[in-house]
Short mmCIF file of C-alpha atoms and ligand atoms in Angstrom, two decimals:
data_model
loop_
_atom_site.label_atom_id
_atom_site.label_comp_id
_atom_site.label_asym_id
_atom_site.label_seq_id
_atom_site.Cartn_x
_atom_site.Cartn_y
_atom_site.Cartn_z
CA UNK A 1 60.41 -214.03 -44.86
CA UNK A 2 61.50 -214.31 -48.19
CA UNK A 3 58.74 -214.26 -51.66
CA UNK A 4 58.38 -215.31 -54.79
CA UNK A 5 59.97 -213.40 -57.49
CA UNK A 6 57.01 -211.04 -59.09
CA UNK A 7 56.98 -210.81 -62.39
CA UNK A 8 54.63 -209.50 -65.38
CA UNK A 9 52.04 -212.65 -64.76
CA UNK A 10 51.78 -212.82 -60.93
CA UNK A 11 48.40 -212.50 -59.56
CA UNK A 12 47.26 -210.29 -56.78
CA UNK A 13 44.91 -211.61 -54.02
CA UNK A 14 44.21 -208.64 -51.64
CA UNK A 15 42.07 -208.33 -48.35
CA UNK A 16 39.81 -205.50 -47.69
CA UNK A 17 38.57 -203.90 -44.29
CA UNK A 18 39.46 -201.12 -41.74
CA UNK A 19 40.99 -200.57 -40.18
CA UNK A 20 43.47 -203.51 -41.65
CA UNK A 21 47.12 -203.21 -40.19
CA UNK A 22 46.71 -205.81 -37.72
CA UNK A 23 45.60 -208.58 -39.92
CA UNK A 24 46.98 -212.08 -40.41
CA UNK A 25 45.57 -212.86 -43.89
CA UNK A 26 48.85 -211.20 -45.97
CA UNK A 27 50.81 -213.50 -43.82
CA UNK A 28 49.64 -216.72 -44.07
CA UNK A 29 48.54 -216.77 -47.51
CA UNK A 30 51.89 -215.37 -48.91
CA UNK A 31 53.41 -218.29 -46.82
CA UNK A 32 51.14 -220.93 -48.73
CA UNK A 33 51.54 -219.15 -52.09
CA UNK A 34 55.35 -219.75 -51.33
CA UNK A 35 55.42 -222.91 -49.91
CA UNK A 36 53.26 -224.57 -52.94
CA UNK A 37 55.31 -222.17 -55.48
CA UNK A 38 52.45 -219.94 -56.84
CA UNK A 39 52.86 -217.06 -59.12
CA UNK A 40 50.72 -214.92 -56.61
CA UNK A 41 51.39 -212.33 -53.97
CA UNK A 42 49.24 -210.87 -51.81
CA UNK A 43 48.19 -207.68 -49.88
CA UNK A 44 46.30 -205.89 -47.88
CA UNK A 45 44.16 -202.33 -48.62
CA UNK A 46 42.57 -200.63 -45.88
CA UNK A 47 39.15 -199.94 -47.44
CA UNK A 48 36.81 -196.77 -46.95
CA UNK A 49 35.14 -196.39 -50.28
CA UNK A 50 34.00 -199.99 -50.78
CA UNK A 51 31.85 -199.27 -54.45
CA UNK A 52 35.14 -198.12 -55.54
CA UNK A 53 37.49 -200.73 -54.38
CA UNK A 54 34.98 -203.09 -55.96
CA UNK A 55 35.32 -201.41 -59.04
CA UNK A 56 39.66 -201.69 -58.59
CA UNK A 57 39.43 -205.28 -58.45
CA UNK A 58 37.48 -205.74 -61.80
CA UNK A 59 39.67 -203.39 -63.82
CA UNK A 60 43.14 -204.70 -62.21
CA UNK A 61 41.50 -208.29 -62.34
CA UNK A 62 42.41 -209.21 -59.17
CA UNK A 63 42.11 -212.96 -58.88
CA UNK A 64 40.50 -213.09 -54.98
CA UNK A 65 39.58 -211.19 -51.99
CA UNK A 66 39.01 -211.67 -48.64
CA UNK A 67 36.35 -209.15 -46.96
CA UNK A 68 36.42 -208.03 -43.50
CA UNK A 69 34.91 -205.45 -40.90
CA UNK A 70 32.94 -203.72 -42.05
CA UNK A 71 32.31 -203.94 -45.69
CA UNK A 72 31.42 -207.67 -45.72
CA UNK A 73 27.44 -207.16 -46.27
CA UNK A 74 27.81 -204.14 -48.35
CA UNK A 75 29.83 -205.81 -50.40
CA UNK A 76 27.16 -208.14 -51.80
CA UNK A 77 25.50 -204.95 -53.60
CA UNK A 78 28.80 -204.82 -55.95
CA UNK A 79 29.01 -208.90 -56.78
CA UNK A 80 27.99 -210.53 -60.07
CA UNK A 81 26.45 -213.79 -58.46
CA UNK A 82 26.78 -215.31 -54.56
CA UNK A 83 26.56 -218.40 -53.27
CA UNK A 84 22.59 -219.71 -51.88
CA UNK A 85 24.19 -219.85 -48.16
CA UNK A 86 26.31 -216.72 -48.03
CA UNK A 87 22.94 -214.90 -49.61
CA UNK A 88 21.25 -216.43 -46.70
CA UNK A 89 23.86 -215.70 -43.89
CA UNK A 90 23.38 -212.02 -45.61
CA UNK A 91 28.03 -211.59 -45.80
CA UNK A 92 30.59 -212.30 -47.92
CA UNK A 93 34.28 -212.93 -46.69
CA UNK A 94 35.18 -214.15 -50.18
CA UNK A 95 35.53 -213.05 -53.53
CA UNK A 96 36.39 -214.96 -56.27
CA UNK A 97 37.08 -213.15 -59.97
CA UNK A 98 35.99 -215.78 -62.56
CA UNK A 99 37.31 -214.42 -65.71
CA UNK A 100 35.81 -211.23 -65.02
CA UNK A 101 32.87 -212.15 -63.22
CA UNK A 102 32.80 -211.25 -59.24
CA UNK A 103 31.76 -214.62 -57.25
CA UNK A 104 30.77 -214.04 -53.46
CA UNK A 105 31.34 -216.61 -51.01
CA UNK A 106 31.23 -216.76 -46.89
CA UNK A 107 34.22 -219.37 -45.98
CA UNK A 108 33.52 -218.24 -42.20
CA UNK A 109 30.50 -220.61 -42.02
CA UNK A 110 32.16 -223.14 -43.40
CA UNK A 111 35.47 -223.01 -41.73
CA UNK A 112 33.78 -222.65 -37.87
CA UNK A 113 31.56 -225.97 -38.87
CA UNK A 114 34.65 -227.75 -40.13
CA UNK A 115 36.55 -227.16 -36.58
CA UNK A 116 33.57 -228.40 -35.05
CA UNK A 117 32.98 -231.52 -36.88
CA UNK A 118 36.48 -232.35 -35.98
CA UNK A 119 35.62 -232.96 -32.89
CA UNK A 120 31.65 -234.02 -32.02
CA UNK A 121 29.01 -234.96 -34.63
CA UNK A 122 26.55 -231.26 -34.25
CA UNK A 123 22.73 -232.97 -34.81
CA UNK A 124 20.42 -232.88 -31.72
CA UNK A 125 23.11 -231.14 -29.73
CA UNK A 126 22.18 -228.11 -27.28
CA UNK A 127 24.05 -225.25 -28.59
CA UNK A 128 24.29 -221.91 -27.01
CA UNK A 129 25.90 -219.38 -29.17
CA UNK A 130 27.26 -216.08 -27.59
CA UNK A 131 26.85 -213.24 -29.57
CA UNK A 132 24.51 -211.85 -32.63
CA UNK A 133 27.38 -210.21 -34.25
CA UNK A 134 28.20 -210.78 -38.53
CA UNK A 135 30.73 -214.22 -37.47
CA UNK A 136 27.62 -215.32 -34.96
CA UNK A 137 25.19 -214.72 -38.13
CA UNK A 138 27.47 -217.36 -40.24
CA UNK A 139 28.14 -219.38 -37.71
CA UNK A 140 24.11 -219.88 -36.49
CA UNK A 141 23.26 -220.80 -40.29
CA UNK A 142 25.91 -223.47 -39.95
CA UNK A 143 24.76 -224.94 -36.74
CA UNK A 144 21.01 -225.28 -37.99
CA UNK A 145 22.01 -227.25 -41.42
CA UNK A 146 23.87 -229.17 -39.38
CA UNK A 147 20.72 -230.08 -37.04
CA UNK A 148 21.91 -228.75 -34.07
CA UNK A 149 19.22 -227.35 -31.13
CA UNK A 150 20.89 -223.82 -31.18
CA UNK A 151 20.24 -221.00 -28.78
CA UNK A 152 21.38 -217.59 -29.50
CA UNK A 153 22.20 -215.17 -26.49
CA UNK A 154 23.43 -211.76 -26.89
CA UNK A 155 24.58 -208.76 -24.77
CA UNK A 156 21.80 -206.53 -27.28
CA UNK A 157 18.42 -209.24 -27.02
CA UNK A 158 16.99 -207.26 -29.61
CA UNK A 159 19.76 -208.39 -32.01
CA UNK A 160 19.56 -212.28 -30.77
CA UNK A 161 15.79 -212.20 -31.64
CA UNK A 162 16.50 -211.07 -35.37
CA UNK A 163 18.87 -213.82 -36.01
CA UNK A 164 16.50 -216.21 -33.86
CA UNK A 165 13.62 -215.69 -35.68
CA UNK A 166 15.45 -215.89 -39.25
CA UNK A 167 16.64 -219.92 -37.91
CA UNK A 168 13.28 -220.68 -35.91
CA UNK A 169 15.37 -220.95 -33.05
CA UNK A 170 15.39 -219.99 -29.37
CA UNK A 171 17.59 -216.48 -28.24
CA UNK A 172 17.98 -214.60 -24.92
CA UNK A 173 20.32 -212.12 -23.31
CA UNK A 174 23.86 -213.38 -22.33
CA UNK A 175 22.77 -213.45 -18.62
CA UNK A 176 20.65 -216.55 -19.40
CA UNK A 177 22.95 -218.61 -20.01
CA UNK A 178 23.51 -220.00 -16.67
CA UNK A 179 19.67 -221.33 -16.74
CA UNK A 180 21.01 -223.89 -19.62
CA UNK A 181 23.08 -227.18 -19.68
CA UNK A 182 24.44 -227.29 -23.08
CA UNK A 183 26.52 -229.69 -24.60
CA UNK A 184 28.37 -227.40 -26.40
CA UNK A 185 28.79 -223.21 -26.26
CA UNK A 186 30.18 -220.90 -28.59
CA UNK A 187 31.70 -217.70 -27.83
CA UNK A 188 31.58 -215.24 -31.37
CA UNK A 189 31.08 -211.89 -28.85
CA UNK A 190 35.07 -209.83 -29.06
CA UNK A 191 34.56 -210.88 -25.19
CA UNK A 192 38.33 -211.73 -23.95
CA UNK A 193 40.36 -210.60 -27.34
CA UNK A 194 42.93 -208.92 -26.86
CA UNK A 195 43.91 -206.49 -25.39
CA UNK A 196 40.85 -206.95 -22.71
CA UNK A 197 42.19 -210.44 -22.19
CA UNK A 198 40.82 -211.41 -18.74
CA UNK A 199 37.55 -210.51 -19.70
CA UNK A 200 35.41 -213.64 -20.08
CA UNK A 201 31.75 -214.06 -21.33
CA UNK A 202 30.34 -216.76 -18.46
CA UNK A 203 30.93 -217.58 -14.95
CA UNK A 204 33.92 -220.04 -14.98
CA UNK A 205 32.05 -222.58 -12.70
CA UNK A 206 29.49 -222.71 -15.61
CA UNK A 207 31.75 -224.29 -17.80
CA UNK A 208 31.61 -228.26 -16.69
CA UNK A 209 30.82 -231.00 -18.85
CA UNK A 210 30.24 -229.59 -22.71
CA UNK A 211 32.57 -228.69 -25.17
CA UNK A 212 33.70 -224.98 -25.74
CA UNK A 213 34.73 -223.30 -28.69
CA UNK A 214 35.66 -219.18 -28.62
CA UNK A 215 36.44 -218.15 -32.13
CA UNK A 216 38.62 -215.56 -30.24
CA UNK A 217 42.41 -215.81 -31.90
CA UNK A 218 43.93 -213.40 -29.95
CA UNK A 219 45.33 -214.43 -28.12
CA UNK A 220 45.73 -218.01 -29.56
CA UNK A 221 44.73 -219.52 -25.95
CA UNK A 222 41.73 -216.89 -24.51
CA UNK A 223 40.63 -216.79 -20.42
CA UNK A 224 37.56 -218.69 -21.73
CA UNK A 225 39.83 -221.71 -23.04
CA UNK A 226 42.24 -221.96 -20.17
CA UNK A 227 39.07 -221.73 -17.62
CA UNK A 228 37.44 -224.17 -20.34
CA UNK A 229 40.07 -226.74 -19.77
CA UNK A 230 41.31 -226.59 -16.20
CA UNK A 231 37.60 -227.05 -15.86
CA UNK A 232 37.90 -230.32 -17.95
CA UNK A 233 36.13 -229.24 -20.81
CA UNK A 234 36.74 -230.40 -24.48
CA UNK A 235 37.93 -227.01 -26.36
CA UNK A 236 38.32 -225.58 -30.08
CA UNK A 237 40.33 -222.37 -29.63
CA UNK A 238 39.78 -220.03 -32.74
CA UNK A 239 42.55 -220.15 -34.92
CA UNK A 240 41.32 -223.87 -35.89
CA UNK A 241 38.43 -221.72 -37.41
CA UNK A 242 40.29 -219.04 -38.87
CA UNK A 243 42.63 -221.43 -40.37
CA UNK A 244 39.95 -222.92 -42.35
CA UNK A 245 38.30 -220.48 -43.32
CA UNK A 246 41.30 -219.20 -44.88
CA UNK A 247 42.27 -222.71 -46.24
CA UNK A 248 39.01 -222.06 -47.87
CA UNK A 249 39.52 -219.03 -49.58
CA UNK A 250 42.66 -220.15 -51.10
CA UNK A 251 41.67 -223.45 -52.27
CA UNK A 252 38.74 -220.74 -54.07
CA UNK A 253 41.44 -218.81 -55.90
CA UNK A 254 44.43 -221.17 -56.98
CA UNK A 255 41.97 -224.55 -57.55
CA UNK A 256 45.01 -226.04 -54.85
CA UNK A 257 44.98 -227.76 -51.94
CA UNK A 258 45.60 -225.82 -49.26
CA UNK A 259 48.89 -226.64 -46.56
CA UNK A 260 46.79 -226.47 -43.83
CA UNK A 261 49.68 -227.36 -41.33
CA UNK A 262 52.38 -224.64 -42.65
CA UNK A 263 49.35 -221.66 -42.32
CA UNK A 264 48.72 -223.10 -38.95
CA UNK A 265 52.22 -222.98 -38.11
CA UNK A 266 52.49 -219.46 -39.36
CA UNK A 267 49.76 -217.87 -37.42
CA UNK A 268 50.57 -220.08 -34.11
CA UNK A 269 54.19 -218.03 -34.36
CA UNK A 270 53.11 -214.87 -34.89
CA UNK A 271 50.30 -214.86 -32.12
CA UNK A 272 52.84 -216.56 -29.61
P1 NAP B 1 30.61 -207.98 -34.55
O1 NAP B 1 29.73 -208.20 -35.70
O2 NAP B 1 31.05 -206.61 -34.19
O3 NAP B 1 29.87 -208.63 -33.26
C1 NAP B 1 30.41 -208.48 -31.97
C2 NAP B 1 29.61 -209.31 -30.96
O4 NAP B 1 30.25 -209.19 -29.68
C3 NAP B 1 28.17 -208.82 -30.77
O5 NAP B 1 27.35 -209.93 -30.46
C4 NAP B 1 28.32 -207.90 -29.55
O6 NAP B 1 27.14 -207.75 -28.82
C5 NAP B 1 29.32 -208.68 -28.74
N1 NAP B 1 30.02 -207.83 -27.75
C6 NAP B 1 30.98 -206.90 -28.02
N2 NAP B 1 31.40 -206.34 -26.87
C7 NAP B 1 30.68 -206.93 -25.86
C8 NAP B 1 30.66 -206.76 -24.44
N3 NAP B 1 31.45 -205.88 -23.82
N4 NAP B 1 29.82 -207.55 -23.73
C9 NAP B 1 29.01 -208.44 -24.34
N5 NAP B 1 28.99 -208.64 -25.67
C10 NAP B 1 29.82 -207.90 -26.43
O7 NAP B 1 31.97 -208.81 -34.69
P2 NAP B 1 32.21 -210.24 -35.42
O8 NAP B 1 32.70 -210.01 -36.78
O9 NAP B 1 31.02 -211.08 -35.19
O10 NAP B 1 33.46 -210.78 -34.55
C11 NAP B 1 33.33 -211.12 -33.19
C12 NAP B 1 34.64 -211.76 -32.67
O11 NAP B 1 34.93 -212.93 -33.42
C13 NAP B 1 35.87 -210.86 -32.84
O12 NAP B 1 36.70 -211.06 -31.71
C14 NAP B 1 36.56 -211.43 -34.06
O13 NAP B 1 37.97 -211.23 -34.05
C15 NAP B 1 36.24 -212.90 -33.94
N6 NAP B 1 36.22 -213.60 -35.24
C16 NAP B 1 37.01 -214.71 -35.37
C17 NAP B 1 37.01 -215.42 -36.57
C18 NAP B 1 37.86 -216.64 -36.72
O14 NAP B 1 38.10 -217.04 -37.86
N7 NAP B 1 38.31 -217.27 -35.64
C19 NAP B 1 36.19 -214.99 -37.64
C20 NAP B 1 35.38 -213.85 -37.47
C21 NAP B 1 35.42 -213.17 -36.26
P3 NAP B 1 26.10 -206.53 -29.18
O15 NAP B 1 25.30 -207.02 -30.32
O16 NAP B 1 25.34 -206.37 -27.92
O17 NAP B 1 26.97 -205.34 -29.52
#
């Protein structure tokens, strides 16, 4: 892959996590930079001393940042302002360096709603959401604006409780889930990533008549999906969510549009 040409004025977006080798985010926003000729490159840092790296991006002025595992709640001690619903989701995948000032946003909320909407309107819909975890935290918030009659089920109860009782809703352990008949169920647990790929989160004769979206990326098409739709189910795999949320974060940090398509396209080829 070629880049553009750095020079003296090129801005640097980064992401920070760890571990961090195996991430996606260097690739497809360098592709978008390219494609809509930006002056900005970007890497990624693997992160241990977050107060620190916090303090790096002030005094190089980085221009945005995209947080992962597991410094996206810490992080929020180190910010100059965040937005009302990242506050509330309590994470921040997003920062955005406003002529100086350090801007916190959670595009993961955002970006799983958005592949959602896409495909069935959310209010009054019985929703069972796998998993407690920090994506099932921004994910949950999202479902509830949206109206939706959410239950939270998690392999640790205690944890579905917590996030229950923060959205008034209802929560179990993941073995309950066959005593529902949702219209739509959301896998966030790391159930079938890779490289435990046949492992699957519910019975596959469960999964009739409701639509099924497993944030899951890798891989691109998880057990869950391909028992989802020989099954006849309606599916979202997950890079439609991590695609937007990362349309999200760069339409944050150059003001642009972002190619929605070409990042697609970019992540589809690497994970295939
Ligand atoms: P996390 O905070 O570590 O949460 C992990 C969740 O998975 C917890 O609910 C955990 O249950 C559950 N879990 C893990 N192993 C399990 C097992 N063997 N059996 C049952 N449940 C199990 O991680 P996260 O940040 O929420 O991410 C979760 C998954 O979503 C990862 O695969 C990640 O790659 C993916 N993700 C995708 C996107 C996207 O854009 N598509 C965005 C964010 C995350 P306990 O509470 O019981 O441990």
């Amino acid at each position: 892959m070629g880049h553009n040409t750095i020079t003296s004025t090129t801005k640097l977006c980064a992401i920070i996590g760890n571990p961090i080798e195996h991430s996606l985010s260097p690739l497809i926003h360098n592709a978008a930079f390219e494609h809509l000729k930006l002056n900005y490159v970007f890497l990624a840092f693997e992160v241990e001393h977050l107060r620190e790296a916090v303090s790096g991006i002030r005094a190089l002025n980085l221009k945005g940042v995209s947080v992962t595992i597991p410094h996206k709640v810490e992080v929020m001690d180190y910010l100059d302002d965040i937005e009302e619903v990242a506050r509330r989701i309590g994470a921040v995948n997003t920062i955005l360096n406003q002529e100086g000032r350090l801007l916190g946003y959670n595009t993961d909320w955002s970006g799983a709603i958005k592949a959602l909407e896409g495909k069935v309107e959310l209010k009054n819909k019985k929703t069972i959401l796998l998993g407690a975890g920090g994506a099932a935290r921004a994910i949950a918030f999202g479902l509830k604006e949206k109206g939706a009659d959410l239950t939270i089920l998690n392999r640790t109860v205690k944890k579905a409780e917590v996030l229950a009782s923060e959205l008034n809703c209802q929560w179990g352990g993941l073995e309950l889930v066959e005593s529902f008949k949702p219209d739509i169920l959301i896998n966030t647990t790391s159930l079938g990533m890779y490289p435990r790929v046949d492992d699957l989160p519910v019975k596959k004769e469960f999964l009739k008549d409701m639509l099924v979206f497993d944030i899951v990326y890798n891989p691109l098409k998880t057990h869950l999906i391909r028992k989802a739709e020989q099954n006849g189910c309606a599916t979202i795999p997950g890079v439609e969510m991590f695609i937007n949320q990362a349309a999200l974060q760069f339409e944050l940090w150059t003001g642009k549009k972002a190619p929605l398509g070409l990042m697609k396209k970019v992540v589809v080829e690497k994970l295939s």
